[in-house]
Tab-separated table of N, CA and C in Angstrom:
chain	number	residue	atom	x	y	z
A	30	MET	N	0.817	-1.204	0.000
A	30	MET	CA	0.000	0.000	0.000
A	30	MET	C	0.863	1.272	0.000
A	31	ILE	N	1.894	1.276	0.845
A	31	ILE	CA	2.764	2.458	0.927
A	31	ILE	C	3.533	2.648	-0.388
A	32	TRP	N	3.831	1.533	-1.055
A	32	TRP	CA	4.519	1.584	-2.348
A	32	TRP	C	3.646	2.327	-3.364
A	33	LYS	N	2.376	1.975	-3.419
A	33	LYS	CA	1.466	2.624	-4.373
A	33	LYS	C	1.265	4.097	-4.019
A	34	LEU	N	1.193	4.415	-2.745
A	34	LEU	CA	1.072	5.809	-2.326
A	34	LEU	C	2.301	6.604	-2.756
A	35	ALA	N	3.473	6.014	-2.615
A	35	ALA	CA	4.708	6.676	-3.056
A	35	ALA	C	4.656	6.950	-4.552
A	36	LEU	N	4.206	5.967	-5.323
A	36	LEU	CA	4.126	6.152	-6.770
A	36	LEU	C	3.088	7.211	-7.147
A	37	ILE	N	1.987	7.266	-6.417
A	37	ILE	CA	0.979	8.307	-6.665
A	37	ILE	C	1.576	9.686	-6.403
A	38	LEU	N	2.319	9.823	-5.313
A	38	LEU	CA	2.955	11.103	-5.001
A	38	LEU	C	3.990	11.474	-6.066
A	39	PHE	N	4.756	10.486	-6.535
A	39	PHE	CA	5.709	10.766	-7.618
A	39	PHE	C	4.975	11.141	-8.904
A	40	ALA	N	3.819	10.548	-9.137
A	40	ALA	CA	3.025	10.924	-10.315
A	40	ALA	C	2.556	12.368	-10.191
A	41	ILE	N	2.173	12.789	-8.997
A	41	ILE	CA	1.774	14.191	-8.772
A	41	ILE	C	2.944	15.116	-9.067
A	42	VAL	N	4.132	14.740	-8.608
A	42	VAL	CA	5.334	15.528	-8.905
A	42	VAL	C	5.565	15.586	-10.411
A	43	GLY	N	5.435	14.442	-11.077
A	43	GLY	CA	5.629	14.396	-12.525
A	43	GLY	C	4.614	15.249	-13.271
A	44	ILE	N	3.366	15.209	-12.838
A	44	ILE	CA	2.330	16.026	-13.469
A	44	ILE	C	2.617	17.506	-13.256
A	45	SER	N	3.082	17.864	-12.065
A	45	SER	CA	3.413	19.275	-11.821
A	45	SER	C	4.569	19.729	-12.707
A	46	HIS	N	5.538	18.846	-12.949
A	46	HIS	CA	6.638	19.185	-13.853
A	46	HIS	C	6.115	19.364	-15.275
A	47	LEU	N	5.196	18.499	-15.684
A	47	LEU	CA	4.605	18.629	-17.021
A	47	LEU	C	3.838	19.939	-17.174
A	48	ILE	N	3.055	20.282	-16.170
A	48	ILE	CA	2.290	21.535	-16.222
A	48	ILE	C	3.236	22.725	-16.317
A	49	PHE	N	4.268	22.723	-15.496
A	49	PHE	CA	5.288	23.767	-15.571
A	49	PHE	C	5.852	23.829	-16.987
A	50	GLY	N	6.216	22.673	-17.524
A	50	GLY	CA	6.793	22.614	-18.859
A	50	GLY	C	5.860	23.160	-19.925
A	51	ILE	N	4.610	22.771	-19.867
A	51	ILE	CA	3.631	23.229	-20.858
A	51	ILE	C	3.451	24.739	-20.768
A	52	VAL	N	3.316	25.252	-19.558
A	52	VAL	CA	3.136	26.700	-19.373
A	52	VAL	C	4.328	27.467	-19.933
A	53	TYR	N	5.518	27.003	-19.622
A	53	TYR	CA	6.713	27.734	-20.051
A	53	TYR	C	7.024	27.550	-21.541
A	54	VAL	N	6.796	26.375	-22.082
A	54	VAL	CA	7.070	26.155	-23.509
A	54	VAL	C	6.097	26.944	-24.384
A	55	THR	N	4.874	27.108	-23.919
A	55	THR	CA	3.868	27.816	-24.712
A	55	THR	C	3.790	29.316	-24.405
A	56	ALA	N	4.644	29.800	-23.517
A	56	ALA	CA	4.606	31.220	-23.143
A	56	ALA	C	4.957	32.110	-24.338
A	57	ASN	N	4.254	33.220	-24.446
A	57	ASN	CA	4.540	34.218	-25.483
A	57	ASN	C	5.229	35.450	-24.917
A	58	GLU	N	5.365	35.492	-23.614
A	58	GLU	CA	6.086	36.563	-22.934
A	58	GLU	C	6.501	36.038	-21.578
A	59	PHE	N	7.320	36.810	-20.850
A	59	PHE	CA	7.739	36.294	-19.562
A	59	PHE	C	6.627	36.386	-18.532
A	60	MET	N	6.828	35.700	-17.414
A	60	MET	CA	5.830	35.622	-16.352
A	60	MET	C	5.780	36.946	-15.589
A	61	PRO	N	4.676	37.202	-14.904
A	61	PRO	CA	4.565	38.454	-14.138
A	61	PRO	C	5.714	38.665	-13.144
A	62	TYR	N	6.188	37.608	-12.503
A	62	TYR	CA	7.292	37.778	-11.550
A	62	TYR	C	8.605	38.067	-12.260
A	63	HIS	N	8.723	37.685	-13.525
A	63	HIS	CA	9.908	38.085	-14.298
A	63	HIS	C	9.888	39.600	-14.511
A	64	ALA	N	8.704	40.126	-14.835
A	64	ALA	CA	8.565	41.571	-15.011
A	64	ALA	C	8.893	42.302	-13.713
A	65	GLN	N	8.428	41.754	-12.587
A	65	GLN	CA	8.741	42.356	-11.290
A	65	GLN	C	10.241	42.314	-11.017
A	66	ALA	N	10.852	41.185	-11.316
A	66	ALA	CA	12.283	41.022	-11.046
A	66	ALA	C	13.117	42.008	-11.849
A	67	LEU	N	12.705	42.257	-13.083
A	67	LEU	CA	13.448	43.164	-13.952
A	67	LEU	C	12.971	44.609	-13.855
A	68	ASN	N	11.823	44.791	-13.225
A	68	ASN	CA	11.201	46.105	-13.111
A	68	ASN	C	10.957	46.720	-14.496
A	69	VAL	N	10.450	45.882	-15.396
A	69	VAL	CA	10.168	46.319	-16.760
A	69	VAL	C	9.019	45.465	-17.301
A	70	ASP	N	8.180	46.050	-18.132
A	70	ASP	CA	7.116	45.252	-18.729
A	70	ASP	C	7.554	44.709	-20.084
A	71	TRP	N	6.869	43.685	-20.544
A	71	TRP	CA	7.231	42.970	-21.765
A	71	TRP	C	7.240	43.889	-22.984
A	72	ILE	N	6.276	44.758	-23.067
A	72	ILE	CA	6.124	45.624	-24.246
A	72	ILE	C	7.318	46.556	-24.416
A	73	SER	N	7.926	46.977	-23.335
A	73	SER	CA	9.030	47.938	-23.430
A	73	SER	C	10.371	47.295	-23.817
A	74	LEU	N	10.436	45.969	-23.848
A	74	LEU	CA	11.685	45.296	-24.241
A	74	LEU	C	11.866	45.347	-25.752
A	75	ASN	N	13.125	45.452	-26.193
A	75	ASN	CA	13.363	45.380	-27.634
A	75	ASN	C	13.309	43.914	-28.071
A	76	GLU	N	13.239	43.681	-29.348
A	76	GLU	CA	13.037	42.337	-29.895
A	76	GLU	C	14.166	41.368	-29.531
A	77	ASN	N	15.386	41.853	-29.439
A	77	ASN	CA	16.499	40.974	-29.062
A	77	ASN	C	16.308	40.414	-27.653
A	78	TYR	N	15.906	41.261	-26.715
A	78	TYR	CA	15.654	40.797	-25.347
A	78	TYR	C	14.466	39.841	-25.308
A	79	LYS	N	13.423	40.154	-26.047
A	79	LYS	CA	12.255	39.274	-26.082
A	79	LYS	C	12.638	37.891	-26.593
A	80	THR	N	13.422	37.863	-27.651
A	80	THR	CA	13.852	36.581	-28.217
A	80	THR	C	14.683	35.801	-27.213
A	81	LEU	N	15.618	36.469	-26.555
A	81	LEU	CA	16.471	35.809	-25.577
A	81	LEU	C	15.656	35.286	-24.396
A	82	PHE	N	14.785	36.117	-23.839
A	82	PHE	CA	13.979	35.687	-22.692
A	82	PHE	C	13.076	34.518	-23.056
A	83	LEU	N	12.431	34.580	-24.219
A	83	LEU	CA	11.554	33.484	-24.619
A	83	LEU	C	12.344	32.196	-24.827
A	84	ALA	N	13.528	32.302	-25.376
A	84	ALA	CA	14.360	31.104	-25.560
A	84	ALA	C	14.708	30.479	-24.209
A	85	LEU	N	15.095	31.292	-23.246
A	85	LEU	CA	15.446	30.779	-21.923
A	85	LEU	C	14.226	30.204	-21.197
A	86	ILE	N	13.094	30.877	-21.318
A	86	ILE	CA	11.863	30.397	-20.685
A	86	ILE	C	11.449	29.065	-21.298
A	87	ARG	N	11.525	28.977	-22.613
A	87	ARG	CA	11.137	27.726	-23.283
A	87	ARG	C	12.134	26.604	-22.995
A	88	LEU	N	13.384	26.947	-22.808
A	88	LEU	CA	14.373	25.937	-22.416
A	88	LEU	C	14.027	25.373	-21.039
A	89	ALA	N	13.678	26.244	-20.110
A	89	ALA	CA	13.253	25.787	-18.784
A	89	ALA	C	12.004	24.918	-18.909
A	90	GLY	N	11.079	25.320	-19.763
A	90	GLY	CA	9.871	24.531	-19.988
A	90	GLY	C	10.174	23.160	-20.563
A	91	ALA	N	11.126	23.094	-21.485
A	91	ALA	CA	11.518	21.804	-22.051
A	91	ALA	C	12.078	20.893	-20.963
A	92	GLY	N	12.833	21.478	-20.034
A	92	GLY	CA	13.334	20.694	-18.904
A	92	GLY	C	12.198	20.129	-18.071
A	93	GLY	N	11.168	20.930	-17.852
A	93	GLY	CA	10.003	20.451	-17.113
A	93	GLY	C	9.275	19.335	-17.843
A	94	LEU	N	9.152	19.481	-19.161
A	94	LEU	CA	8.502	18.429	-19.946
A	94	LEU	C	9.283	17.123	-19.874
A	95	VAL	N	10.591	17.208	-20.040
A	95	VAL	CA	11.424	16.002	-19.985
A	95	VAL	C	11.353	15.372	-18.596
A	96	ALA	N	11.515	16.183	-17.558
A	96	ALA	CA	11.468	15.649	-16.191
A	96	ALA	C	10.117	14.998	-15.898
A	97	GLY	N	9.043	15.653	-16.315
A	97	GLY	CA	7.709	15.102	-16.085
A	97	GLY	C	7.474	13.806	-16.842
A	98	LEU	N	7.880	13.764	-18.100
A	98	LEU	CA	7.687	12.548	-18.899
A	98	LEU	C	8.525	11.390	-18.375
A	99	VAL	N	9.759	11.661	-18.003
A	99	VAL	CA	10.606	10.612	-17.424
A	99	VAL	C	9.976	10.107	-16.130
A	100	ASN	N	9.545	11.033	-15.297
A	100	ASN	CA	8.940	10.694	-14.019
A	100	ASN	C	7.713	9.802	-14.211
A	101	LEU	N	6.793	10.222	-15.063
A	101	LEU	CA	5.561	9.462	-15.252
A	101	LEU	C	5.805	8.113	-15.924
A	102	THR	N	6.757	8.055	-16.834
A	102	THR	CA	7.098	6.788	-17.473
A	102	THR	C	7.662	5.804	-16.444
A	103	LEU	N	8.544	6.295	-15.582
A	103	LEU	CA	9.119	5.432	-14.549
A	103	LEU	C	8.075	5.003	-13.528
A	104	VAL	N	7.183	5.918	-13.152
A	104	VAL	CA	6.107	5.556	-12.217
A	104	VAL	C	5.252	4.444	-12.813
A	105	ASN	N	4.892	4.587	-14.079
A	105	ASN	CA	4.077	3.572	-14.744
A	105	ASN	C	4.800	2.222	-14.770
A	106	TYR	N	6.067	2.245	-15.094
A	106	TYR	CA	6.844	1.001	-15.152
A	106	TYR	C	6.970	0.376	-13.759
A	107	LEU	N	7.301	1.193	-12.772
A	107	LEU	CA	7.511	0.674	-11.419
A	107	LEU	C	6.215	0.196	-10.766
A	108	TYR	N	5.096	0.646	-11.256
A	108	TYR	CA	3.815	0.175	-10.735
A	108	TYR	C	3.651	-1.321	-11.033
A	109	HIS	N	4.208	-1.749	-12.155
A	109	HIS	CA	4.057	-3.135	-12.590
A	109	HIS	C	5.256	-4.016	-12.251
A	110	ARG	N	6.425	-3.414	-12.148
A	110	ARG	CA	7.645	-4.192	-11.921
A	110	ARG	C	8.625	-3.318	-11.123
A	111	VAL	N	9.249	-3.911	-10.129
A	111	VAL	CA	10.176	-3.171	-9.274
A	111	VAL	C	11.608	-3.475	-9.707
A	112	GLU	N	12.335	-2.414	-10.060
A	112	GLU	CA	13.749	-2.549	-10.399
A	112	GLU	C	14.515	-1.441	-9.687
A	113	THR	N	15.519	-1.833	-8.937
A	113	THR	CA	16.263	-0.885	-8.114
A	113	THR	C	16.852	0.259	-8.932
A	114	ARG	N	17.434	-0.047	-10.073
A	114	ARG	CA	18.070	1.007	-10.872
A	114	ARG	C	17.045	2.028	-11.371
A	115	LEU	N	15.825	1.588	-11.644
A	115	LEU	CA	14.788	2.523	-12.085
A	115	LEU	C	14.226	3.339	-10.922
A	116	ILE	N	14.231	2.753	-9.743
A	116	ILE	CA	13.825	3.511	-8.552
A	116	ILE	C	14.798	4.664	-8.346
A	117	TRP	N	16.087	4.380	-8.448
A	117	TRP	CA	17.097	5.430	-8.277
A	117	TRP	C	17.004	6.468	-9.387
A	118	LEU	N	16.717	6.031	-10.611
A	118	LEU	CA	16.552	6.975	-11.711
A	118	LEU	C	15.364	7.893	-11.457
A	119	LEU	N	14.266	7.347	-10.950
A	119	LEU	CA	13.097	8.155	-10.617
A	119	LEU	C	13.453	9.207	-9.570
A	120	ILE	N	14.135	8.783	-8.525
A	120	ILE	CA	14.493	9.705	-7.445
A	120	ILE	C	15.457	10.777	-7.949
A	121	VAL	N	16.506	10.376	-8.633
A	121	VAL	CA	17.527	11.328	-9.069
A	121	VAL	C	16.990	12.300	-10.116
A	122	SER	N	16.220	11.795	-11.085
A	122	SER	CA	15.690	12.701	-12.118
A	122	SER	C	14.729	13.720	-11.516
A	123	SER	N	13.904	13.286	-10.595
A	123	SER	CA	12.992	14.217	-9.924
A	123	SER	C	13.754	15.200	-9.048
A	124	LEU	N	14.754	14.688	-8.334
A	124	LEU	CA	15.553	15.531	-7.450
A	124	LEU	C	16.267	16.632	-8.217
A	125	ILE	N	16.859	16.295	-9.348
A	125	ILE	CA	17.602	17.295	-10.120
A	125	ILE	C	16.689	18.425	-10.551
A	126	PHE	N	15.548	18.094	-11.156
A	126	PHE	CA	14.661	19.161	-11.625
A	126	PHE	C	14.095	19.949	-10.444
A	127	GLN	N	13.722	19.256	-9.379
A	127	GLN	CA	13.155	19.934	-8.211
A	127	GLN	C	14.183	20.854	-7.563
A	128	PHE	N	15.409	20.384	-7.432
A	128	PHE	CA	16.467	21.196	-6.815
A	128	PHE	C	16.753	22.444	-7.652
A	129	VAL	N	16.919	22.268	-8.944
A	129	VAL	CA	17.227	23.410	-9.808
A	129	VAL	C	16.079	24.419	-9.783
A	130	THR	N	14.853	23.936	-9.837
A	130	THR	CA	13.688	24.829	-9.780
A	130	THR	C	13.679	25.627	-8.480
A	131	ASN	N	13.886	24.938	-7.360
A	131	ASN	CA	13.901	25.634	-6.075
A	131	ASN	C	15.033	26.639	-5.981
A	132	TYR	N	16.191	26.269	-6.487
A	132	TYR	CA	17.338	27.171	-6.441
A	132	TYR	C	17.060	28.438	-7.247
A	133	VAL	N	16.547	28.282	-8.447
A	133	VAL	CA	16.273	29.443	-9.304
A	133	VAL	C	15.194	30.327	-8.687
A	134	VAL	N	14.128	29.710	-8.210
A	134	VAL	CA	13.040	30.482	-7.599
A	134	VAL	C	13.539	31.222	-6.362
A	135	TYR	N	14.350	30.543	-5.554
A	135	TYR	CA	14.902	31.185	-4.366
A	135	TYR	C	15.796	32.365	-4.743
A	136	CYS	N	16.664	32.184	-5.729
A	136	CYS	CA	17.562	33.272	-6.157
A	136	CYS	C	16.775	34.478	-6.648
A	137	VAL	N	15.746	34.251	-7.429
A	137	VAL	CA	14.924	35.365	-7.918
A	137	VAL	C	14.230	36.043	-6.743
A	138	SER	N	13.707	35.240	-5.818
A	138	SER	CA	13.012	35.782	-4.650
A	138	SER	C	13.944	36.596	-3.757
A	139	ARG	N	15.143	36.098	-3.578
A	139	ARG	CA	16.096	36.715	-2.652
A	139	ARG	C	16.806	37.936	-3.228
A	140	ASN	N	17.076	37.918	-4.540
A	140	ASN	CA	17.948	38.921	-5.127
A	140	ASN	C	17.267	39.929	-6.039
A	141	THR	N	15.961	39.822	-6.196
A	141	THR	CA	15.247	40.771	-7.055
A	141	THR	C	13.948	41.175	-6.374
A	142	PRO	N	13.287	42.196	-6.894
A	142	PRO	CA	11.976	42.555	-6.349
A	142	PRO	C	10.867	41.614	-6.821
A	143	GLY	N	11.203	40.610	-7.632
A	143	GLY	CA	10.212	39.669	-8.145
A	143	GLY	C	9.638	38.784	-7.057
A	144	ASP	N	8.422	38.329	-7.285
A	144	ASP	CA	7.729	37.471	-6.336
A	144	ASP	C	7.393	36.143	-7.018
A	145	PRO	N	8.416	35.276	-7.215
A	145	PRO	CA	8.177	34.005	-7.907
A	145	PRO	C	7.361	33.045	-7.032
A	146	PRO	N	6.862	31.959	-7.617
A	146	PRO	CA	6.017	31.010	-6.869
A	146	PRO	C	6.832	30.127	-5.918
A	147	LEU	N	7.379	30.741	-4.881
A	147	LEU	CA	8.218	30.026	-3.915
A	147	LEU	C	7.420	28.958	-3.165
A	148	LEU	N	6.189	29.263	-2.795
A	148	LEU	CA	5.358	28.302	-2.071
A	148	LEU	C	5.064	27.082	-2.944
A	149	MET	N	4.798	27.305	-4.224
A	149	MET	CA	4.511	26.197	-5.124
A	149	MET	C	5.738	25.300	-5.290
A	150	ALA	N	6.895	25.903	-5.473
A	150	ALA	CA	8.129	25.123	-5.620
A	150	ALA	C	8.438	24.358	-4.338
A	151	SER	N	8.230	24.996	-3.200
A	151	SER	CA	8.487	24.344	-1.914
A	151	SER	C	7.518	23.188	-1.671
A	152	THR	N	6.275	23.367	-2.052
A	152	THR	CA	5.284	22.302	-1.905
A	152	THR	C	5.684	21.089	-2.738
A	153	GLY	N	6.158	21.334	-3.957
A	153	GLY	CA	6.641	20.243	-4.790
A	153	GLY	C	7.785	19.501	-4.137
A	154	SER	N	8.660	20.226	-3.472
A	154	SER	CA	9.789	19.596	-2.788
A	154	SER	C	9.334	18.750	-1.608
A	155	VAL	N	8.363	19.243	-0.870
A	155	VAL	CA	7.845	18.480	0.271
A	155	VAL	C	7.189	17.186	-0.220
A	156	ILE	N	6.404	17.282	-1.284
A	156	ILE	CA	5.781	16.078	-1.846
A	156	ILE	C	6.855	15.105	-2.314
A	157	PHE	N	7.884	15.622	-2.966
A	157	PHE	CA	8.990	14.772	-3.428
A	157	PHE	C	9.658	14.059	-2.252
A	158	ILE	N	9.942	14.771	-1.181
A	158	ILE	CA	10.610	14.169	-0.014
A	158	ILE	C	9.731	13.079	0.604
A	159	ILE	N	8.446	13.375	0.772
A	159	ILE	CA	7.525	12.378	1.330
A	159	ILE	C	7.442	11.166	0.417
A	160	ALA	N	7.348	11.391	-0.889
A	160	ALA	CA	7.275	10.290	-1.845
A	160	ALA	C	8.527	9.423	-1.775
A	161	THR	N	9.682	10.058	-1.654
A	161	THR	CA	10.940	9.313	-1.569
A	161	THR	C	10.995	8.469	-0.302
A	162	LEU	N	10.588	9.043	0.820
A	162	LEU	CA	10.571	8.285	2.074
A	162	LEU	C	9.614	7.103	1.984
A	163	PHE	N	8.432	7.328	1.414
A	163	PHE	CA	7.463	6.245	1.239
A	163	PHE	C	8.006	5.177	0.281
A	164	LEU	N	8.710	5.625	-0.741
A	164	LEU	CA	9.282	4.682	-1.705
A	164	LEU	C	10.290	3.765	-1.017
A	165	PHE	N	11.166	4.347	-0.200
A	165	PHE	CA	12.145	3.529	0.525
A	165	PHE	C	11.452	2.599	1.516
A	166	ALA	N	10.433	3.099	2.203
A	166	ALA	CA	9.703	2.252	3.149
A	166	ALA	C	8.984	1.122	2.406
A	167	GLY	N	8.432	1.432	1.256
A	167	GLY	CA	7.733	0.421	0.476
A	167	GLY	C	8.659	-0.592	-0.165
A	168	MET	N	9.911	-0.211	-0.380
A	168	MET	CA	10.885	-1.126	-0.988
A	168	MET	C	11.200	-2.308	-0.066
A	169	ARG	N	11.052	-2.113	1.212
A	169	ARG	CA	11.373	-3.186	2.159
A	169	ARG	C	10.565	-4.454	1.862
A	170	GLY	N	9.308	-4.255	1.496
A	170	GLY	CA	8.445	-5.401	1.234
A	170	GLY	C	8.564	-5.927	-0.185
A	171	LYS	N	9.302	-5.234	-1.020
A	171	LYS	CA	9.450	-5.645	-2.417
A	171	LYS	C	10.790	-6.339	-2.601
A	172	HIS	N	10.825	-7.278	-3.494
A	172	HIS	CA	12.088	-7.923	-3.850
A	172	HIS	C	12.565	-7.334	-5.151
A	173	THR	N	13.763	-6.708	-5.119
A	173	THR	CA	14.275	-6.050	-6.323
A	173	THR	C	15.490	-6.769	-6.862
């Protein structure tokens, strides 16, 4: 039971990464907190800055899409079959994207007037930590 709960929590993390990815890949301008951080609105930027910002935003979104797809694929696989190396891949791939997201959001929050979604990023981290603990607890009853 705890194993399935861990996988459900990892699926929630994966879905949140996908949503982040979709929002950022489809963005036509930067987010409101980006405008706050730079103290400038999108319309006042010249085309070179717009192109650069959109490229960076979409790159971050692509990372979210990849992390989410890897996460959900591994959750689906691990639901049916337990393999230690895939468990570690699930944890590490989620950890990398979650850590980088938290670091970037924290830096923007701390060093600019921007108000990024720090609570949302932190909530994702808490879910990830709980899911990881449940995954390890659930592994005890599984033979890998």
